[in-house]
Amino acid sequence: MIISSTAIRNRISVMVLGIIILVVGIYCYMVLPRESAPDITIPNVFISTSYKGVSSSDIETSITIPIEKKLKGLDRVKKIHSVSAEGDSQINIEFIPGTDIDEVLQKVKDKVDEAKKDLPGDLEDDPSVFEVNFSELPIVVYALSGDCGLTCLKEIADDLEEDIESIQGVLEVDVTGGLEREIKIEVEPDKLAYYQIPVTRFQTVVNSENQNTSGGAITLGDGRYQLRVPGEFSTPDEIYGLVVNVVDGNPIYLKDLAKVKDGFKDETSRSRLDGSESVNISVKKRVGENIIAIADQIEELIQQKKPTWPKGTRITKLMDQAKDIRLMVADLENNILSGLVLVIVVLFFALGFRNAVLVGLAIPFSMLLSFAILYALDITLNMVVLFSLTLALGMLVDNAIVIIENIYRYMEQGVSRIQAAMQATAEVAQPVIGSTLTTLAAFFPLIFWPGIMGEFMKYLPITLVITLSSSLFVALVINPALTAIFAKLKHQSKDAHAPLSADEVKKAGEKPVEIKGFLLRSYASLLTKALKHRVVVVMLSFASLILLFQFWLLAVGLEKPVEFFPDIEPHSLYVNIVPPQGVNLEYVDRIVKKTEMALLEKAEKEIDGPPMIPIDHYESFYMPRSHRKASGEEFLAPGHMDNIEHIYAKAIVLSGGGDVFSPNSPTHIGVQFIDLEDRRRSSKLTVEEIRNRVKGTPGATITVAKAEEGPPTGAPINIEISGDNFRVLGDMAKKIRGVLEKIPFIEDIQDDYVSLIPSIRVRVDRQKAALFGLSTEIIGFALKTAYNGLNISTYREGDEDYDISVILRKADRSVLDVLYKLMLPAPSGQLVPLTSIVSIDYSGSIGNIVRINHNRVVTVKADVDETKIPGPVARAQAETMLKGFTLPAGYRIQFTGEFEFQKESEAFLSKTFVVVVFLIFLILVSLFNSVAQPLIILTSVILSLGGAFLGLALFKSPFGIIMTGVGVFSLAGVVVNNAIVLIDYTNKLIKRGMDLNHAVISAGATRLRPVLLTAITTILGLLPMVTGISFDFHKMSMSYVSESTQWWQSMALVVIFGLMIATILTLIVVPTLYSLLISTKTRGASFIEKATQLYWKPVRRYPV
């Protein structure tokens, strides 16, 4: 091999290159940005439009549909999803993955601009158009609580917001909760009626007076002076002195009509942490910035600020992605060091300490080279990249083992270090390169994984391709050069040997190992017996595959053989509360408190629903109680249940539809669990206990959902019913819910249909209104100003701006009589009583209107108890039961959500597996110049699946479509490596004149050591991912729990147990198949030759 020989001849230069890789790699590792989730650009664009006080049906017709019509001409649109709610329209446009988000964002903005002429003229703000990026979600959320009150907490939060936003890498800081200052002009309807002044008059007066204006400039002598007319209010009291109108020369002051209150905006939400009022601070980072560095700076800032806060003020982390990524990075570092130690220990007994270290050096060199490439490609260290590096860890030394073991074998034959390094590396270079290419071929097609799941998972094949390519470079360049300098036999004679000639070196390398020692003799004996019963061995191999598959089905159970994503221990959960639409904040907050109390109540026996406890006792439920961690350490937390660290609640009344892409209800209770290693029992059991406690809480729909991990996939069961008539859709949703209730282990069944929202309808007599020059738009604007309020100006104090709003008094906004006193200004200046041109009655309107791809849709959602049955299986049962469901003409049902992602991933992975097999086959054909020998290797890949099923069966793990599927690809790439080296060496022995059986046994014995060593090191490297047990080199102690184990266990199981079986296959079945194939070909060729001699006679040709 030219590159290896050149490296060996220039081994000092290679050592310098190694030092450069070490320095650059360490630097790149230190500066590589850390993120929890990959930097994913979701090709989604959102359009949000606010139109306060307008019903959902009017929002649909006046805003949502006009915008949707303009969007029909957009290209590469996958789905348009809209929600029309009271006072709010939200539209989500999902584009085909790979779409240029900047380009389509501008196109959407252009389409919205075209639609503006069709929208209501009294919109306070233009529609907002924006994109969503995974990396722009909060990285850390804090809750401020204490005894100083919401106003004080809000001031502290605002102060922190300014300081945190100044930290490099922070994109945005959001403060929610607390009380926001506002200057309110609360008008009295009786006085307005008496003086005949419309409520809209205040906007003109206040806005025109509250401003500084310029009067130009004046020249006095040699000087030029600017004329200023200061008019901005210096105190809120100045507003009282404004003249609203003049009647018969007498001014009517604002103080005669209204009261000015320097207070706070009306509450639309309330937040609590462990029963105390709180204000939340969420921090978002910029794309590509280091999450750990940002989190550390925020923590340092908070520690500096704490002494200045009022006594008793507490700040609590509700979410911290930096903590998760720290654990993952620590796992990787521990696995690298553990892998290095294990490789050295395992290889020490076979090759000696010095050679074991030379092999082990492949790990740090490959990793550091990979870090440099990742940094150059702007790829961050995130959960997928970190797992990929951990998965690759077990394969990094495979090439190095094959090469250095072969060099060691040459040295055992008396060849010098340098000669052995050159000749041995050249001998195995081709199969090593071929085996690496087959491994890369197993992962490379995964780069083209479609959809959001593909955007999330593509970093796995990219990272593995980089890492395994780095390991190949290290094996072919750095390892041979270092071995030529430092290699040494375990029991080397001190007598110097003269250098061997080229022919002597070649003969030494061609010589197989002597079959001596217990292991080699036992193996040779076993293989000899197998060669005598070749057909039986092959049949037993295939029978074992079938039996192991059946064993897995029996161990797992027919009801849960498949899962989509791993069912991991949740970090937190949400108790989602959906109150009736149209209720006020007091009602919602009361329901939230009752639900909190049900969650915290001590269970003397099995609880089925919430206890009936007066809400006055709310505070007593949050008395801190002593709990014990798994380590025995005690800690204080609310409630009587294990695992709970904090409980935070949010009650909110939305005037709009909220966040259409949020998986959780705006009103919810969050339960944060203690760390996984501290839990005394599974948090899944805690989830079920909480579900039993809160279900049936009257006054709202209550569901419980675990916090989503990984890419957003939707509910396990998500059924969309589409059609024209919303009430028909609601009836169908009710029937489908009834069907789902009959399926075991399906929980929290709900739909988003709301039948009626109480409303008061103000019907305009258009003919009468027209006589006065009034329109429906003018009348609606006046009503919104009176009841919802209108921001008419801004009051500036220091660096802060506060809204000045005009609105009816709070008491007057709660009675209907005020409507009969309102006056409307006509264009002529005449004041018209509202009741003279409208009629008022009570009615009901439909709730939120959901549209998908321009059709009205009602969605039925349900969760699945994954501890009893996987989501895909429950979903399949639901599909079966709904096949006979009768649908009205023009209506249809469709399974979406997680189901869509599952089908998409299943289709891609099944097609990709075929592509992978074909790519591996092509590489093997080009390597061996044969069709039959690659088929032998591919057969061993299929047979190795028996080991995968064995591992899944022993751990009672279902087949994960994502994780286990990727594990199968990993296994396929790894299994072929040893088989390639074995068959390649067998071919060489046969070419050198050795008979078939002798060549097969000698090749197996010669490659026994590297095959076992590569298998053992790979298995040991992946073992912590299965058991969660590893050594923590930071704390210098054993660690028995790993967060990442839950994610990657099924994938590691497939590789570990598959490789165990594959090792036996490589050493026994592959040689047996090879012998069977060659002997069959030989007999076939012999038969053809004999037949030719018997039946074919040459035609005699006579001269003419």
Short mmCIF file of C-alpha atoms in Angstrom, two decimals, residues 685-1081:
data_model
loop_
_atom_site.label_atom_id
_atom_site.label_comp_id
_atom_site.label_asym_id
_atom_site.label_seq_id
_atom_site.Cartn_x
_atom_site.Cartn_y
_atom_site.Cartn_z
CA LEU A 685 -45.48 4.79 37.61
CA THR A 686 -45.67 8.35 38.93
CA VAL A 687 -47.24 9.44 35.64
CA GLU A 688 -49.94 6.79 35.95
CA GLU A 689 -50.59 7.67 39.59
CA ILE A 690 -51.00 11.35 38.70
CA ARG A 691 -53.31 10.43 35.82
CA ASN A 692 -55.54 8.46 38.22
CA ARG A 693 -55.57 11.30 40.74
CA VAL A 694 -56.57 14.14 38.39
CA LYS A 695 -58.95 12.37 36.02
CA GLY A 696 -62.54 13.33 36.49
CA THR A 697 -61.82 16.80 37.87
CA PRO A 698 -65.11 18.63 37.18
CA GLY A 699 -65.26 21.82 35.12
CA ALA A 700 -62.58 21.05 32.51
CA THR A 701 -61.09 18.35 30.29
CA ILE A 702 -57.97 16.96 31.97
CA THR A 703 -55.28 14.94 30.21
CA VAL A 704 -51.76 13.92 31.21
CA ALA A 705 -48.84 13.94 28.78
CA LYS A 706 -45.16 13.16 29.22
CA ALA A 707 -42.72 15.80 28.03
CA GLU A 708 -41.73 15.09 24.41
CA GLU A 709 -38.15 14.06 23.72
CA GLY A 710 -36.53 14.19 20.29
CA PRO A 711 -38.24 15.57 17.20
CA PRO A 712 -41.94 16.48 17.47
CA THR A 713 -44.05 13.59 16.15
CA GLY A 714 -47.53 14.23 17.54
CA ALA A 715 -49.85 12.02 19.57
CA PRO A 716 -49.62 8.20 19.27
CA ILE A 717 -53.21 8.19 17.99
CA ASN A 718 -54.23 11.24 15.99
CA ILE A 719 -57.34 10.97 13.80
CA GLU A 720 -58.38 13.85 11.55
CA ILE A 721 -62.03 14.03 10.46
CA SER A 722 -62.61 16.43 7.56
CA GLY A 723 -65.77 17.81 6.00
CA ASP A 724 -67.85 20.97 5.61
CA ASN A 725 -70.37 21.00 8.47
CA PHE A 726 -68.69 21.58 11.82
CA ARG A 727 -71.55 20.10 13.84
CA VAL A 728 -71.48 16.89 11.78
CA LEU A 729 -67.74 16.70 12.41
CA GLY A 730 -68.40 17.06 16.13
CA ASP A 731 -70.92 14.21 16.10
CA MET A 732 -68.47 11.96 14.23
CA ALA A 733 -65.71 12.82 16.71
CA LYS A 734 -67.96 11.75 19.58
CA LYS A 735 -68.65 8.38 17.90
CA ILE A 736 -64.96 7.78 17.17
CA ARG A 737 -64.11 8.54 20.80
CA GLY A 738 -66.61 5.86 21.76
CA VAL A 739 -64.82 3.35 19.53
CA LEU A 740 -61.40 4.22 20.99
CA GLU A 741 -62.69 3.83 24.55
CA LYS A 742 -63.24 0.12 23.84
CA ILE A 743 -59.54 -0.47 23.07
CA PRO A 744 -57.44 -1.46 26.13
CA PHE A 745 -54.62 0.81 27.33
CA ILE A 746 -55.72 3.83 25.28
CA GLU A 747 -55.93 6.86 27.58
CA ASP A 748 -56.78 10.57 27.61
CA ILE A 749 -59.10 10.44 24.61
CA GLN A 750 -60.15 13.94 23.54
CA ASP A 751 -61.15 16.02 20.55
CA ASP A 752 -60.87 19.72 19.70
CA TYR A 753 -64.54 20.26 18.87
CA VAL A 754 -66.34 22.90 20.95
CA SER A 755 -70.08 22.94 20.39
CA LEU A 756 -71.19 26.36 21.66
CA ILE A 757 -69.55 29.39 23.21
CA PRO A 758 -71.95 31.82 24.93
CA SER A 759 -72.02 35.15 23.10
CA ILE A 760 -74.10 38.31 22.87
CA ARG A 761 -75.03 39.18 19.31
CA VAL A 762 -75.32 42.82 18.30
CA ARG A 763 -77.27 42.86 15.04
CA VAL A 764 -76.86 46.07 13.01
CA ASP A 765 -79.83 47.50 11.10
CA ARG A 766 -77.84 48.46 8.05
CA GLN A 767 -80.53 50.75 6.61
CA LYS A 768 -80.84 52.81 9.79
CA ALA A 769 -77.08 52.90 10.27
CA ALA A 770 -76.58 54.08 6.69
CA LEU A 771 -78.91 57.02 7.30
CA PHE A 772 -76.44 58.29 9.89
CA GLY A 773 -73.39 57.40 7.80
CA LEU A 774 -72.43 54.55 10.13
CA SER A 775 -71.19 51.09 9.18
CA THR A 776 -70.79 47.72 10.90
CA GLU A 777 -67.04 48.35 11.08
CA ILE A 778 -67.45 51.67 12.94
CA ILE A 779 -69.97 50.15 15.36
CA GLY A 780 -67.73 47.14 16.05
CA PHE A 781 -64.73 49.39 16.66
CA ALA A 782 -66.66 51.43 19.22
CA LEU A 783 -67.75 48.29 21.07
CA LYS A 784 -64.23 46.86 21.12
CA THR A 785 -62.87 50.14 22.47
CA ALA A 786 -65.43 50.16 25.27
CA TYR A 787 -65.21 46.53 26.37
CA ASN A 788 -61.76 45.29 25.30
CA GLY A 789 -60.01 48.61 25.61
CA LEU A 790 -57.88 50.45 23.11
CA ASN A 791 -54.24 51.49 23.43
CA ILE A 792 -54.38 55.15 22.47
CA SER A 793 -50.95 56.46 23.46
CA THR A 794 -47.76 55.85 25.43
CA TYR A 795 -46.55 57.23 28.73
CA ARG A 796 -42.77 57.46 29.00
CA GLU A 797 -40.97 57.33 32.36
CA GLY A 798 -37.21 57.11 32.23
CA ASP A 799 -36.25 54.45 29.68
CA GLU A 800 -39.54 52.60 29.96
CA ASP A 801 -42.73 53.06 27.92
CA TYR A 802 -46.16 52.18 29.31
CA ASP A 803 -49.44 51.90 27.44
CA ILE A 804 -52.23 54.43 27.94
CA SER A 805 -55.57 52.77 27.26
CA VAL A 806 -59.21 53.82 27.30
CA ILE A 807 -61.86 51.39 28.48
CA LEU A 808 -65.09 51.20 30.44
CA ARG A 809 -64.92 50.76 34.19
CA LYS A 810 -64.50 47.14 35.24
CA ALA A 811 -67.92 47.07 36.86
CA ASP A 812 -69.57 48.44 33.72
CA ARG A 813 -67.88 45.83 31.54
CA SER A 814 -69.70 43.10 33.49
CA VAL A 815 -73.28 44.26 32.83
CA LEU A 816 -75.37 44.41 29.68
CA ASP A 817 -77.15 47.65 30.55
CA VAL A 818 -74.15 49.72 29.47
CA LEU A 819 -74.77 48.78 25.85
CA TYR A 820 -77.97 50.81 25.95
CA LYS A 821 -76.08 53.95 27.04
CA LEU A 822 -73.31 54.00 24.42
CA MET A 823 -73.28 56.83 21.89
CA LEU A 824 -71.76 56.57 18.41
CA PRO A 825 -70.31 59.57 16.52
CA ALA A 826 -71.74 59.99 13.03
CA PRO A 827 -69.63 61.63 10.28
CA SER A 828 -71.93 64.66 10.47
CA GLY A 829 -70.95 65.18 14.10
CA GLN A 830 -74.30 63.94 15.39
CA LEU A 831 -74.22 61.43 18.27
CA VAL A 832 -76.36 58.34 17.69
CA PRO A 833 -77.52 56.04 20.52
CA LEU A 834 -76.33 52.48 19.86
CA THR A 835 -79.75 50.99 20.62
CA SER A 836 -81.37 53.04 17.85
CA ILE A 837 -79.56 51.15 15.10
CA VAL A 838 -78.94 47.68 16.60
CA SER A 839 -80.80 44.84 18.29
CA ILE A 840 -79.18 42.81 21.07
CA ASP A 841 -79.78 39.13 21.88
CA TYR A 842 -78.06 36.11 23.43
CA SER A 843 -76.69 33.36 21.18
CA GLY A 844 -74.04 30.68 20.99
CA SER A 845 -71.16 30.39 18.53
CA ILE A 846 -68.87 27.51 17.66
CA GLY A 847 -65.43 27.31 19.22
CA ASN A 848 -62.07 27.15 17.50
CA ILE A 849 -62.32 26.26 13.81
CA VAL A 850 -59.47 24.10 12.54
CA ARG A 851 -58.77 23.84 8.82
CA ILE A 852 -56.25 21.51 7.17
CA ASN A 853 -55.52 21.95 3.48
CA HIS A 854 -58.53 24.28 3.14
CA ASN A 855 -61.01 21.84 4.73
CA ARG A 856 -62.60 22.05 8.15
CA VAL A 857 -61.21 19.38 10.46
CA VAL A 858 -61.95 18.02 13.92
CA THR A 859 -59.12 15.98 15.46
CA VAL A 860 -59.49 13.10 17.91
CA LYS A 861 -56.35 12.47 19.96
CA ALA A 862 -55.43 9.75 22.42
CA ASP A 863 -52.41 8.66 24.41
CA VAL A 864 -51.27 5.07 24.88
CA ASP A 865 -49.92 3.38 28.01
CA GLU A 866 -46.60 2.38 26.42
CA THR A 867 -45.73 0.20 29.42
CA LYS A 868 -48.58 -2.13 28.39
CA ILE A 869 -48.72 -1.80 24.61
CA PRO A 870 -46.69 0.15 22.02
CA GLY A 871 -48.33 3.01 20.16
CA PRO A 872 -48.10 1.36 16.69
CA VAL A 873 -49.96 -1.73 17.94
CA ALA A 874 -52.74 0.30 19.60
CA ARG A 875 -53.01 2.40 16.47
CA ALA A 876 -53.33 -0.71 14.31
CA GLN A 877 -56.19 -1.92 16.53
CA ALA A 878 -57.89 1.46 16.16
CA GLU A 879 -57.54 1.28 12.37
CA THR A 880 -59.09 -2.17 12.34
CA MET A 881 -62.06 -1.12 14.48
CA LEU A 882 -62.71 1.99 12.38
CA LYS A 883 -62.69 0.19 9.04
CA GLY A 884 -66.41 -0.41 9.31
CA PHE A 885 -67.14 3.16 10.44
CA THR A 886 -69.85 4.71 8.23
CA LEU A 887 -68.99 8.17 6.92
CA PRO A 888 -71.44 10.70 5.42
CA ALA A 889 -70.82 11.65 1.80
CA GLY A 890 -68.00 14.18 1.48
CA TYR A 891 -66.42 13.30 4.83
CA ARG A 892 -63.29 11.25 5.51
CA ILE A 893 -61.01 10.20 8.37
CA GLN A 894 -57.22 10.00 8.31
CA PHE A 895 -54.60 8.80 10.81
CA THR A 896 -51.86 11.42 11.20
CA GLY A 897 -49.44 12.61 13.91
CA GLU A 898 -46.96 9.95 14.99
CA PHE A 899 -48.58 7.59 12.47
CA GLU A 900 -47.39 9.77 9.56
CA PHE A 901 -43.83 9.80 10.85
CA GLN A 902 -43.94 6.05 11.44
CA LYS A 903 -45.17 5.23 7.95
CA GLU A 904 -42.66 7.61 6.39
CA SER A 905 -39.79 6.14 8.43
CA GLU A 906 -40.88 2.53 7.80
CA ALA A 907 -41.05 3.12 4.05
CA PHE A 908 -37.67 4.85 3.98
CA LEU A 909 -35.85 2.31 6.16
CA SER A 910 -37.24 -0.69 4.26
CA LYS A 911 -36.16 0.79 0.92
CA THR A 912 -32.83 1.89 2.33
CA PHE A 913 -32.08 -1.60 3.65
CA VAL A 914 -32.38 -2.93 0.11
CA VAL A 915 -30.10 -0.14 -1.14
CA VAL A 916 -27.58 -0.88 1.62
CA VAL A 917 -27.48 -4.57 0.80
CA PHE A 918 -27.02 -3.74 -2.89
CA LEU A 919 -24.20 -1.27 -2.17
CA ILE A 920 -22.42 -3.76 0.07
CA PHE A 921 -22.86 -6.43 -2.59
CA LEU A 922 -21.31 -4.17 -5.27
CA ILE A 923 -18.34 -3.36 -3.05
CA LEU A 924 -17.80 -7.05 -2.27
CA VAL A 925 -18.07 -8.06 -5.93
CA SER A 926 -15.42 -5.49 -6.89
CA LEU A 927 -13.27 -6.64 -3.96
CA PHE A 928 -13.40 -10.40 -4.65
CA ASN A 929 -14.14 -10.31 -8.38
CA SER A 930 -16.78 -12.90 -7.62
CA VAL A 931 -20.56 -13.07 -7.21
CA ALA A 932 -20.70 -16.20 -5.05
CA GLN A 933 -18.34 -15.08 -2.26
CA PRO A 934 -20.23 -11.81 -1.56
CA LEU A 935 -23.41 -13.90 -1.26
CA ILE A 936 -21.71 -15.90 1.50
CA ILE A 937 -20.93 -12.72 3.43
CA LEU A 938 -24.46 -11.33 2.93
CA THR A 939 -25.88 -14.62 4.17
CA SER A 940 -23.88 -14.19 7.36
CA VAL A 941 -25.39 -10.70 7.74
CA ILE A 942 -28.92 -12.12 7.56
CA LEU A 943 -28.08 -14.94 9.96
CA SER A 944 -26.61 -12.44 12.42
CA LEU A 945 -30.13 -11.01 12.88
CA GLY A 946 -30.73 -14.04 15.09
CA GLY A 947 -28.39 -12.45 17.60
CA ALA A 948 -30.32 -9.19 17.34
CA PHE A 949 -33.56 -11.01 18.21
CA LEU A 950 -31.81 -12.83 21.05
CA GLY A 951 -30.68 -9.54 22.61
CA LEU A 952 -34.13 -7.98 22.27
CA ALA A 953 -35.70 -11.11 23.78
CA LEU A 954 -33.38 -11.22 26.80
CA PHE A 955 -34.13 -7.58 27.62
CA LYS A 956 -37.80 -7.96 26.59
CA SER A 957 -37.40 -5.04 24.24
CA PRO A 958 -39.74 -4.40 21.29
CA PHE A 959 -38.38 -3.77 17.82
CA GLY A 960 -37.96 0.01 17.58
CA ILE A 961 -38.68 1.27 14.10
CA ILE A 962 -36.15 4.08 14.53
CA MET A 963 -33.52 2.89 17.00
CA THR A 964 -33.53 -0.86 16.33
CA GLY A 965 -33.83 -0.17 12.61
CA VAL A 966 -30.67 1.92 12.65
CA GLY A 967 -29.04 -0.76 14.80
CA VAL A 968 -29.66 -3.32 12.05
CA PHE A 969 -27.86 -1.03 9.58
CA SER A 970 -24.96 -0.74 12.02
CA LEU A 971 -24.83 -4.50 12.44
CA ALA A 972 -24.85 -5.08 8.68
CA GLY A 973 -21.85 -2.80 8.28
CA VAL A 974 -19.89 -4.35 11.15
CA VAL A 975 -20.58 -8.03 10.42
CA VAL A 976 -19.03 -8.02 6.95
CA ASN A 977 -15.67 -6.70 8.17
CA ASN A 978 -14.26 -9.88 9.68
CA ALA A 979 -15.78 -12.06 6.97
CA ILE A 980 -14.01 -9.98 4.30
CA VAL A 981 -10.59 -10.38 5.95
CA LEU A 982 -11.17 -14.12 6.50
CA ILE A 983 -12.29 -14.92 2.94
CA ASP A 984 -9.58 -12.71 1.45
CA TYR A 985 -6.88 -14.62 3.34
CA THR A 986 -8.46 -17.97 2.44
CA ASN A 987 -8.33 -17.02 -1.25
CA LYS A 988 -4.66 -16.13 -0.91
CA LEU A 989 -3.83 -19.50 0.70
CA ILE A 990 -5.63 -21.38 -2.09
CA LYS A 991 -3.76 -19.36 -4.73
CA ARG A 992 -0.52 -20.36 -3.01
CA GLY A 993 -1.40 -24.00 -3.68
CA MET A 994 -3.00 -25.10 -0.42
CA ASP A 995 -5.89 -27.57 -0.67
CA LEU A 996 -9.42 -26.33 0.14
CA ASN A 997 -10.03 -27.77 3.62
CA HIS A 998 -6.48 -27.07 4.78
CA ALA A 999 -6.76 -23.47 3.51
CA VAL A 1000 -10.13 -22.93 5.23
CA ILE A 1001 -8.88 -24.26 8.57
CA SER A 1002 -5.54 -22.41 8.37
CA ALA A 1003 -7.19 -19.13 7.40
CA GLY A 1004 -9.68 -19.46 10.25
CA ALA A 1005 -6.93 -20.22 12.74
CA THR A 1006 -4.79 -17.34 11.48
CA ARG A 1007 -7.66 -14.84 11.67
CA LEU A 1008 -9.09 -16.21 14.92
CA ARG A 1009 -7.18 -13.75 17.08
CA PRO A 1010 -8.09 -10.53 15.18
CA VAL A 1011 -11.73 -11.67 14.77
CA LEU A 1012 -12.12 -12.30 18.49
CA LEU A 1013 -10.28 -9.12 19.44
CA THR A 1014 -12.36 -6.86 17.18
CA ALA A 1015 -15.60 -8.47 18.38
CA ILE A 1016 -14.65 -8.21 22.07
CA THR A 1017 -13.52 -4.58 21.84
CA THR A 1018 -16.63 -3.55 19.91
CA ILE A 1019 -18.93 -5.32 22.37
CA LEU A 1020 -17.16 -3.89 25.41
CA GLY A 1021 -17.29 -0.41 23.87
CA LEU A 1022 -21.07 -0.61 23.49
CA LEU A 1023 -21.79 -2.42 26.75
CA PRO A 1024 -22.30 0.76 28.85
CA MET A 1025 -25.05 1.80 26.42
CA VAL A 1026 -26.98 -1.33 27.36
CA THR A 1027 -26.32 -1.59 31.08
CA GLY A 1028 -25.89 2.09 31.93
CA ILE A 1029 -22.92 1.04 34.07
CA SER A 1030 -19.66 2.87 33.49
CA PHE A 1031 -16.79 4.47 35.34
CA ASP A 1032 -17.07 8.21 35.90
CA PHE A 1033 -13.54 9.55 35.41
CA HIS A 1034 -14.63 13.03 36.55
CA LYS A 1035 -15.83 11.83 39.95
CA MET A 1036 -13.55 8.75 39.99
CA SER A 1037 -16.47 6.51 40.90
CA MET A 1038 -18.78 3.97 39.29
CA SER A 1039 -21.94 5.24 37.62
CA TYR A 1040 -24.90 2.87 37.48
CA VAL A 1041 -27.46 5.02 35.66
CA SER A 1042 -27.18 6.76 32.30
CA GLU A 1043 -29.81 9.01 30.70
CA SER A 1044 -28.64 8.08 27.20
CA THR A 1045 -29.02 4.35 27.85
CA GLN A 1046 -32.81 4.70 27.59
CA TRP A 1047 -32.51 6.16 24.11
CA TRP A 1048 -29.88 3.93 22.59
CA GLN A 1049 -30.25 0.61 24.42
CA SER A 1050 -32.22 -1.23 21.72
CA MET A 1051 -29.75 -0.10 19.05
CA ALA A 1052 -26.76 -1.25 21.09
CA LEU A 1053 -28.50 -4.56 21.91
CA VAL A 1054 -28.85 -5.35 18.22
CA VAL A 1055 -25.17 -4.65 17.53
CA ILE A 1056 -23.81 -6.45 20.61
CA PHE A 1057 -25.80 -9.68 20.39
CA GLY A 1058 -25.79 -9.62 16.61
CA LEU A 1059 -22.01 -9.37 16.70
CA MET A 1060 -21.80 -12.25 19.17
CA ILE A 1061 -23.67 -14.51 16.79
CA ALA A 1062 -21.81 -13.01 13.80
CA THR A 1063 -18.47 -13.91 15.39
CA ILE A 1064 -19.52 -17.58 15.53
CA LEU A 1065 -20.85 -17.30 11.99
CA THR A 1066 -17.59 -15.77 10.77
CA LEU A 1067 -15.45 -18.46 12.37
CA ILE A 1068 -17.65 -21.50 11.67
CA VAL A 1069 -20.52 -20.90 9.23
CA VAL A 1070 -18.72 -18.62 6.76
CA PRO A 1071 -15.83 -21.11 6.28
CA THR A 1072 -18.38 -23.91 5.99
CA LEU A 1073 -20.38 -22.03 3.35
CA TYR A 1074 -17.14 -21.13 1.56
CA SER A 1075 -16.05 -24.78 1.49
CA LEU A 1076 -19.50 -25.89 0.33
CA LEU A 1077 -19.52 -23.30 -2.45
CA ILE A 1078 -16.00 -24.01 -3.74
CA SER A 1079 -16.43 -27.80 -3.64
CA THR A 1080 -19.80 -27.51 -5.39
CA LYS A 1081 -18.22 -25.35 -8.09
#
